[in-house]
PDB file of C-alpha atoms and ligand atoms in Angstrom:
ATOM      1  CA  MET A   1       0.069  -0.185   0.174  1.00  0.00           C
ATOM      2  CA  SER A   2       1.101   3.504  -0.859  1.00  0.00           C
ATOM      3  CA  ALA A   3       1.656   6.122   1.868  1.00  0.00           C
ATOM      4  CA  PHE A   4      -0.672   8.308  -0.531  1.00  0.00           C
ATOM      5  CA  ALA A   5      -3.568   6.123  -0.573  1.00  0.00           C
ATOM      6  CA  PRO A   6      -6.104   6.043   2.055  1.00  0.00           C
ATOM      7  CA  LEU A   7      -5.917   3.509   5.101  1.00  0.00           C
ATOM      8  CA  VAL A   8      -9.212   1.120   4.313  1.00  0.00           C
ATOM      9  CA  GLY A   9     -10.273  -2.086   5.970  1.00  0.00           C
ATOM     10  CA  GLU A  10     -10.776  -0.573   9.681  1.00  0.00           C
ATOM     11  CA  PRO A  11     -14.194  -0.393  10.823  1.00  0.00           C
ATOM     12  CA  LEU A  12     -15.753   2.100   8.297  1.00  0.00           C
ATOM     13  CA  ALA A  13     -15.723   5.016  10.862  1.00  0.00           C
ATOM     14  CA  LEU A  14     -12.461   4.954  11.986  1.00  0.00           C
ATOM     15  CA  ASP A  15     -11.962   4.051   8.122  1.00  0.00           C
ATOM     16  CA  LEU A  16     -13.560   7.633   7.865  1.00  0.00           C
ATOM     17  CA  VAL A  17     -11.704   9.470  10.092  1.00  0.00           C
ATOM     18  CA  ASN A  18      -8.439   8.092   8.932  1.00  0.00           C
ATOM     19  CA  THR A  19      -9.129  10.302   5.507  1.00  0.00           C
ATOM     20  CA  ARG A  20      -7.856  13.536   7.675  1.00  0.00           C
ATOM     21  CA  PHE A  21      -3.876  12.463   8.231  1.00  0.00           C
ATOM     22  CA  ALA A  22      -1.386  14.744   9.991  1.00  0.00           C
ATOM     23  CA  GLN A  23      -0.104  15.803   6.193  1.00  0.00           C
ATOM     24  CA  GLY A  24      -3.773  16.619   4.651  1.00  0.00           C
ATOM     25  CA  ASP A  25      -6.880  14.971   3.645  1.00  0.00           C
ATOM     26  CA  PHE A  26      -7.939  12.216   0.982  1.00  0.00           C
ATOM     27  CA  LEU A  27     -11.790  13.539   1.232  1.00  0.00           C
ATOM     28  CA  ALA A  28     -10.626  17.200   0.212  1.00  0.00           C
ATOM     29  CA  THR A  29     -12.827  17.035  -3.427  1.00  0.00           C
ATOM     30  CA  PRO A  30     -15.608  15.295  -4.427  1.00  0.00           C
ATOM     31  CA  GLU A  31     -13.723  12.978  -6.865  1.00  0.00           C
ATOM     32  CA  ASP A  32     -11.777  12.220  -3.742  1.00  0.00           C
ATOM     33  CA  LEU A  33     -14.933  10.868  -2.534  1.00  0.00           C
ATOM     34  CA  CYS A  34     -15.781   8.873  -5.244  1.00  0.00           C
ATOM     35  CA  ALA A  35     -12.396   7.408  -5.097  1.00  0.00           C
ATOM     36  CA  TRP A  36     -12.523   6.561  -1.573  1.00  0.00           C
ATOM     37  CA  LEU A  37     -16.424   4.826  -1.518  1.00  0.00           C
ATOM     38  CA  VAL A  38     -14.883   2.510  -5.021  1.00  0.00           C
ATOM     39  CA  LEU A  39     -11.967   1.602  -2.102  1.00  0.00           C
ATOM     40  CA  GLN A  40     -14.873   0.302   0.587  1.00  0.00           C
ATOM     41  CA  GLY A  41     -15.938  -1.946  -1.946  1.00  0.00           C
ATOM     42  CA  ASP A  42     -18.693  -4.151  -1.132  1.00  0.00           C
ATOM     43  CA  ARG A  43     -19.152  -2.006   2.512  1.00  0.00           C
ATOM     44  CA  CYS A  44     -20.241   0.953   0.138  1.00  0.00           C
ATOM     45  CA  PRO A  45     -24.130   1.529  -0.495  1.00  0.00           C
ATOM     46  CA  GLU A  46     -25.116   2.210  -4.356  1.00  0.00           C
ATOM     47  CA  VAL A  47     -23.920   5.270  -5.441  1.00  0.00           C
ATOM     48  CA  LEU A  48     -25.031   6.088  -9.500  1.00  0.00           C
ATOM     49  CA  PRO A  49     -21.831   7.333 -10.787  1.00  0.00           C
ATOM     50  CA  GLY A  50     -21.499  11.131 -11.314  1.00  0.00           C
ATOM     51  CA  SER A  51     -23.992  11.535  -8.349  1.00  0.00           C
ATOM     52  CA  VAL A  52     -21.064  12.533  -6.015  1.00  0.00           C
ATOM     53  CA  GLY A  53     -20.872  15.902  -5.531  1.00  0.00           C
ATOM     54  CA  LEU A  54     -20.453  18.591  -3.256  1.00  0.00           C
ATOM     55  CA  ALA A  55     -23.303  18.142  -1.657  1.00  0.00           C
ATOM     56  CA  GLU A  56     -22.253  14.352  -0.924  1.00  0.00           C
ATOM     57  CA  LEU A  57     -18.644  16.108   0.512  1.00  0.00           C
ATOM     58  CA  ALA A  58     -20.231  18.178   2.825  1.00  0.00           C
ATOM     59  CA  ALA A  59     -22.540  15.607   4.424  1.00  0.00           C
ATOM     60  CA  VAL A  60     -19.635  13.119   4.389  1.00  0.00           C
ATOM     61  CA  GLN A  61     -16.862  15.760   5.998  1.00  0.00           C
ATOM     62  CA  CYS A  62     -19.831  16.541   8.341  1.00  0.00           C
ATOM     63  CA  ILE A  63     -20.242  13.142   9.736  1.00  0.00           C
ATOM     64  CA  ARG A  64     -16.753  12.700   9.540  1.00  0.00           C
ATOM     65  CA  GLU A  65     -16.122  15.460  12.193  1.00  0.00           C
ATOM     66  CA  CYS A  66     -19.016  14.552  14.619  1.00  0.00           C
ATOM     67  CA  ALA A  67     -16.880  10.895  14.181  1.00  0.00           C
ATOM     68  CA  ALA A  68     -13.927  11.643  15.155  1.00  0.00           C
ATOM     69  CA  GLN A  69     -14.853  13.913  18.036  1.00  0.00           C
ATOM     70  CA  ALA A  70     -17.189  11.391  19.442  1.00  0.00           C
ATOM     71  CA  ILE A  71     -14.724   7.930  18.871  1.00  0.00           C
ATOM     72  CA  ASP A  72     -11.704  10.286  20.780  1.00  0.00           C
ATOM     73  CA  CYS A  73     -14.449  11.146  23.758  1.00  0.00           C
ATOM     74  CA  ALA A  74     -15.479   7.133  23.939  1.00  0.00           C
ATOM     75  CA  ARG A  75     -11.730   5.679  23.733  1.00  0.00           C
ATOM     76  CA  ARG A  76     -10.320   7.966  26.403  1.00  0.00           C
ATOM     77  CA  GLY A  77     -13.732   7.479  28.443  1.00  0.00           C
ATOM     78  CA  PHE A  78     -14.880  10.677  28.333  1.00  0.00           C
ATOM     79  CA  PRO A  79     -18.598  11.501  27.968  1.00  0.00           C
ATOM     80  CA  LEU A  80     -19.858  12.658  24.487  1.00  0.00           C
ATOM     81  CA  ARG A  81     -20.365  15.973  23.559  1.00  0.00           C
ATOM     82  CA  GLN A  82     -24.507  16.021  23.351  1.00  0.00           C
ATOM     83  CA  GLU A  83     -24.057  18.118  20.199  1.00  0.00           C
ATOM     84  CA  ASP A  84     -22.097  15.231  18.282  1.00  0.00           C
ATOM     85  CA  VAL A  85     -25.309  12.508  19.912  1.00  0.00           C
ATOM     86  CA  GLU A  86     -27.771  14.977  18.057  1.00  0.00           C
ATOM     87  CA  ALA A  87     -25.816  14.776  14.627  1.00  0.00           C
ATOM     88  CA  VAL A  88     -25.711  11.472  14.561  1.00  0.00           C
ATOM     89  CA  ASN A  89     -29.467  10.666  15.211  1.00  0.00           C
ATOM     90  CA  ARG A  90     -30.160  13.404  13.051  1.00  0.00           C
ATOM     91  CA  VAL A  91     -28.283  11.964  10.088  1.00  0.00           C
ATOM     92  CA  VAL A  92     -29.506   8.735  10.672  1.00  0.00           C
ATOM     93  CA  ARG A  93     -33.111   9.645  10.605  1.00  0.00           C
ATOM     94  CA  GLY A  94     -32.463  11.405   7.334  1.00  0.00           C
ATOM     95  CA  ALA A  95     -31.804   8.002   5.410  1.00  0.00           C
ATOM     96  CA  PRO A  96     -34.053   5.344   6.843  1.00  0.00           C
ATOM     97  CA  CYS A  97     -33.742   1.825   5.845  1.00  0.00           C
ATOM     98  CA  VAL A  98     -36.906   0.117   4.819  1.00  0.00           C
ATOM     99  CA  LEU A  99     -38.193  -2.969   3.607  1.00  0.00           C
ATOM    100  CA  GLU A 100     -40.232  -2.802   0.206  1.00  0.00           C
ATOM    101  CA  LEU A 101     -42.359  -5.903  -0.659  1.00  0.00           C
ATOM    102  CA  VAL A 102     -41.422  -6.873  -4.674  1.00  0.00           C
ATOM    103  CA  ALA A 103     -44.135  -8.578  -6.379  1.00  0.00           C
ATOM    104  CA  ASN A 104     -43.357  -9.893 -10.066  1.00  0.00           C
ATOM    105  CA  ALA A 105     -43.396 -12.511 -12.457  1.00  0.00           C
ATOM    106  CA  GLU A 106     -40.370 -14.053 -11.039  1.00  0.00           C
ATOM    107  CA  GLY A 107     -42.657 -14.386  -7.719  1.00  0.00           C
ATOM    108  CA  ILE A 108     -43.086 -12.404  -4.273  1.00  0.00           C
ATOM    109  CA  SER A 109     -39.697 -11.277  -2.576  1.00  0.00           C
ATOM    110  CA  SER A 110     -38.458  -8.096  -0.546  1.00  0.00           C
ATOM    111  CA  SER A 111     -35.622  -5.731  -1.492  1.00  0.00           C
ATOM    112  CA  ARG A 112     -34.105  -3.494   1.544  1.00  0.00           C
ATOM    113  CA  ARG A 113     -33.462  -0.008   0.604  1.00  0.00           C
ATOM    114  CA  ARG A 114     -32.498   3.306   2.225  1.00  0.00           C
ATOM    115  CA  LEU A 115     -34.392   6.097   1.662  1.00  0.00           C
ATOM    116  CA  GLY A 116     -33.609  10.223   0.978  1.00  0.00           C
ATOM    117  CA  SER A 117     -30.829  11.897  -1.394  1.00  0.00           C
ATOM    118  CA  THR A 118     -27.742  10.554  -1.811  1.00  0.00           C
ATOM    119  CA  ALA A 119     -25.869  12.915   0.490  1.00  0.00           C
ATOM    120  CA  GLU A 120     -28.108  11.527   2.852  1.00  0.00           C
ATOM    121  CA  ARG A 121     -27.886   8.050   2.240  1.00  0.00           C
ATOM    122  CA  LEU A 122     -24.125   8.454   2.263  1.00  0.00           C
ATOM    123  CA  ALA A 123     -23.845  10.470   5.586  1.00  0.00           C
ATOM    124  CA  ALA A 124     -26.719   7.761   7.396  1.00  0.00           C
ATOM    125  CA  TRP A 125     -24.385   4.427   5.961  1.00  0.00           C
ATOM    126  CA  LEU A 126     -21.385   6.530   8.332  1.00  0.00           C
ATOM    127  CA  ALA A 127     -23.442   7.575  10.954  1.00  0.00           C
ATOM    128  CA  GLU A 128     -24.971   4.110  11.616  1.00  0.00           C
ATOM    129  CA  SER A 129     -21.288   2.217  11.657  1.00  0.00           C
ATOM    130  CA  LEU A 130     -19.870   5.420  13.611  1.00  0.00           C
ATOM    131  CA  VAL A 131     -23.429   4.115  15.954  1.00  0.00           C
ATOM    132  CA  GLU A 132     -21.823   0.723  15.597  1.00  0.00           C
ATOM    133  CA  LEU A 133     -18.732   1.048  16.276  1.00  0.00           C
ATOM    134  CA  LEU A 134     -19.361   3.439  19.380  1.00  0.00           C
ATOM    135  CA  THR A 135     -21.226   0.608  21.019  1.00  0.00           C
ATOM    136  CA  ASP A 136     -19.001  -2.382  20.026  1.00  0.00           C
ATOM    137  CA  PRO A 137     -16.737  -2.997  23.631  1.00  0.00           C
ATOM    138  CA  ALA A 138     -13.631  -3.373  21.097  1.00  0.00           C
ATOM    139  CA  LEU A 139     -13.716   0.953  21.064  1.00  0.00           C
ATOM    140  CA  LEU A 140     -11.359   0.625  24.310  1.00  0.00           C
ATOM    141  CA  ARG A 141      -8.900  -1.254  21.730  1.00  0.00           C
ATOM    142  CA  ILE A 142      -8.605   1.591  19.609  1.00  0.00           C
ATOM    143  CA  ARG A 143      -5.114   2.804  19.421  1.00  0.00           C
ATOM    144  CA  GLN A 144      -3.209   5.310  17.493  1.00  0.00           C
ATOM    145  CA  CYS A 145      -0.119   5.200  15.114  1.00  0.00           C
ATOM    146  CA  GLU A 146       2.866   5.044  17.377  1.00  0.00           C
ATOM    147  CA  ALA A 147       4.706   7.250  14.408  1.00  0.00           C
ATOM    148  CA  GLU A 148       5.225  10.543  15.810  1.00  0.00           C
ATOM    149  CA  ASP A 149       3.966  12.392  12.821  1.00  0.00           C
ATOM    150  CA  CYS A 150       0.443   9.874  12.272  1.00  0.00           C
ATOM    151  CA  VAL A 151      -2.310  10.164  13.796  1.00  0.00           C
ATOM    152  CA  LEU A 152      -4.136   7.281  11.744  1.00  0.00           C
ATOM    153  CA  LEU A 153      -6.538   4.839  14.075  1.00  0.00           C
ATOM    154  CA  PHE A 154      -6.696   1.003  13.961  1.00  0.00           C
ATOM    155  CA  LEU A 155      -8.495  -1.182  15.680  1.00  0.00           C
ATOM    156  CA  PRO A 156      -6.067  -4.080  15.976  1.00  0.00           C
ATOM    157  CA  SER A 157      -6.868  -7.843  15.640  1.00  0.00           C
ATOM    158  CA  ASN A 158      -2.962  -9.117  16.721  1.00  0.00           C
ATOM    159  CA  PRO A 159      -2.169  -7.032  19.844  1.00  0.00           C
ATOM    160  CA  ARG A 160       1.177  -6.615  19.299  1.00  0.00           C
ATOM    161  CA  ARG A 161       0.480  -4.417  16.367  1.00  0.00           C
ATOM    162  CA  ARG A 162       2.085  -0.686  16.544  1.00  0.00           C
ATOM    163  CA  TRP A 163       1.555   0.844  13.440  1.00  0.00           C
ATOM    164  CA  CYS A 164      -1.264   1.757  11.260  1.00  0.00           C
ATOM    165  CA  SER A 165       0.288  -0.108   8.395  1.00  0.00           C
ATOM    166  CA  PRO A 166       3.670  -1.952   7.999  1.00  0.00           C
ATOM    167  CA  SER A 167       4.247   0.187   4.110  1.00  0.00           C
ATOM    168  CA  ARG A 168       3.047   3.521   5.491  1.00  0.00           C
ATOM    169  CA  CYS A 169       4.547   3.603   8.920  1.00  0.00           C
ATOM    170  CA  GLY A 170       6.473   0.557  10.232  1.00  0.00           C
ATOM    171  CA  ASN A 171       9.505   0.479   7.902  1.00  0.00           C
ATOM    172  CA  ARG A 172      10.269   3.677   7.926  1.00  0.00           C
ATOM    173  CA  MET A 173       9.980   3.943  11.743  1.00  0.00           C
ATOM    174  CA  ARG A 174      12.407   0.877  11.999  1.00  0.00           C
ATOM    175  CA  VAL A 175      14.524   2.500   9.494  1.00  0.00           C
ATOM    176  CA  ALA A 176      14.790   5.761  11.425  1.00  0.00           C
ATOM    177  CA  ARG A 177      15.452   3.635  14.958  1.00  0.00           C
ATOM    178  CA  HIS A 178      18.258   1.712  13.170  1.00  0.00           C
ATOM    179  CA  TYR A 179      19.691   4.666  11.536  1.00  0.00           C
ATOM    180  CA  GLN A 180      19.520   6.439  15.368  1.00  0.00           C
ATOM    181  CA  ARG A 181      20.783   3.590  16.523  1.00  0.00           C
ATOM    182  CA  HIS A 182      24.232   3.567  14.348  1.00  0.00           C
ATOM    183  CA  LYS A 183      24.560   7.124  14.962  1.00  0.00           C
ATOM    184  CA  ALA A 184      24.717   6.850  19.197  1.00  0.00           C
ATOM    185  CA  GLU A 185      27.526   3.914  18.961  1.00  0.00           C
TER     186      GLU A 185
HETATM  187 ZN1   ZN B   1       1.174   5.016  11.300  1.00  0.00          ZN
END
């Protein structure tokens, strides 16, 4: 993985927060958002190509701000800010999921879909992932990458994991430490 690609594969709400990193923002333009949604693959709700614009970007950035605040508080055992709780709930209510009845030549079936505009659906999908993460006891295991210039968060499945990713931070920190050790000798 390139150091200049978003970190993905963590719980979705962490992937979202991790798009803003020490040196910049992977969700700065609608094109960035499109690319990030593609990286999310099957996790991503169906979004029509070309329907991601400034409104969608603003909605996603807004829930990202909430997610960053809330995760930071919750993983350190602090109470959530009421304004963040209200914002998350406003967003999930904006695009509820419904189970609809479908009857056609093939028979009777059901179809689950989310109501609302593309911006509302994207934001609700992300907000629900935040609700899931904040209510998961695993929240307390979330770590920040140990590289001093890296703010990325991850949920380690291996307790010895120290870096957001080996290719992004693990290798360069090992190289830096090796260099320092030899310089000191
Ligand atoms: Zn890192």
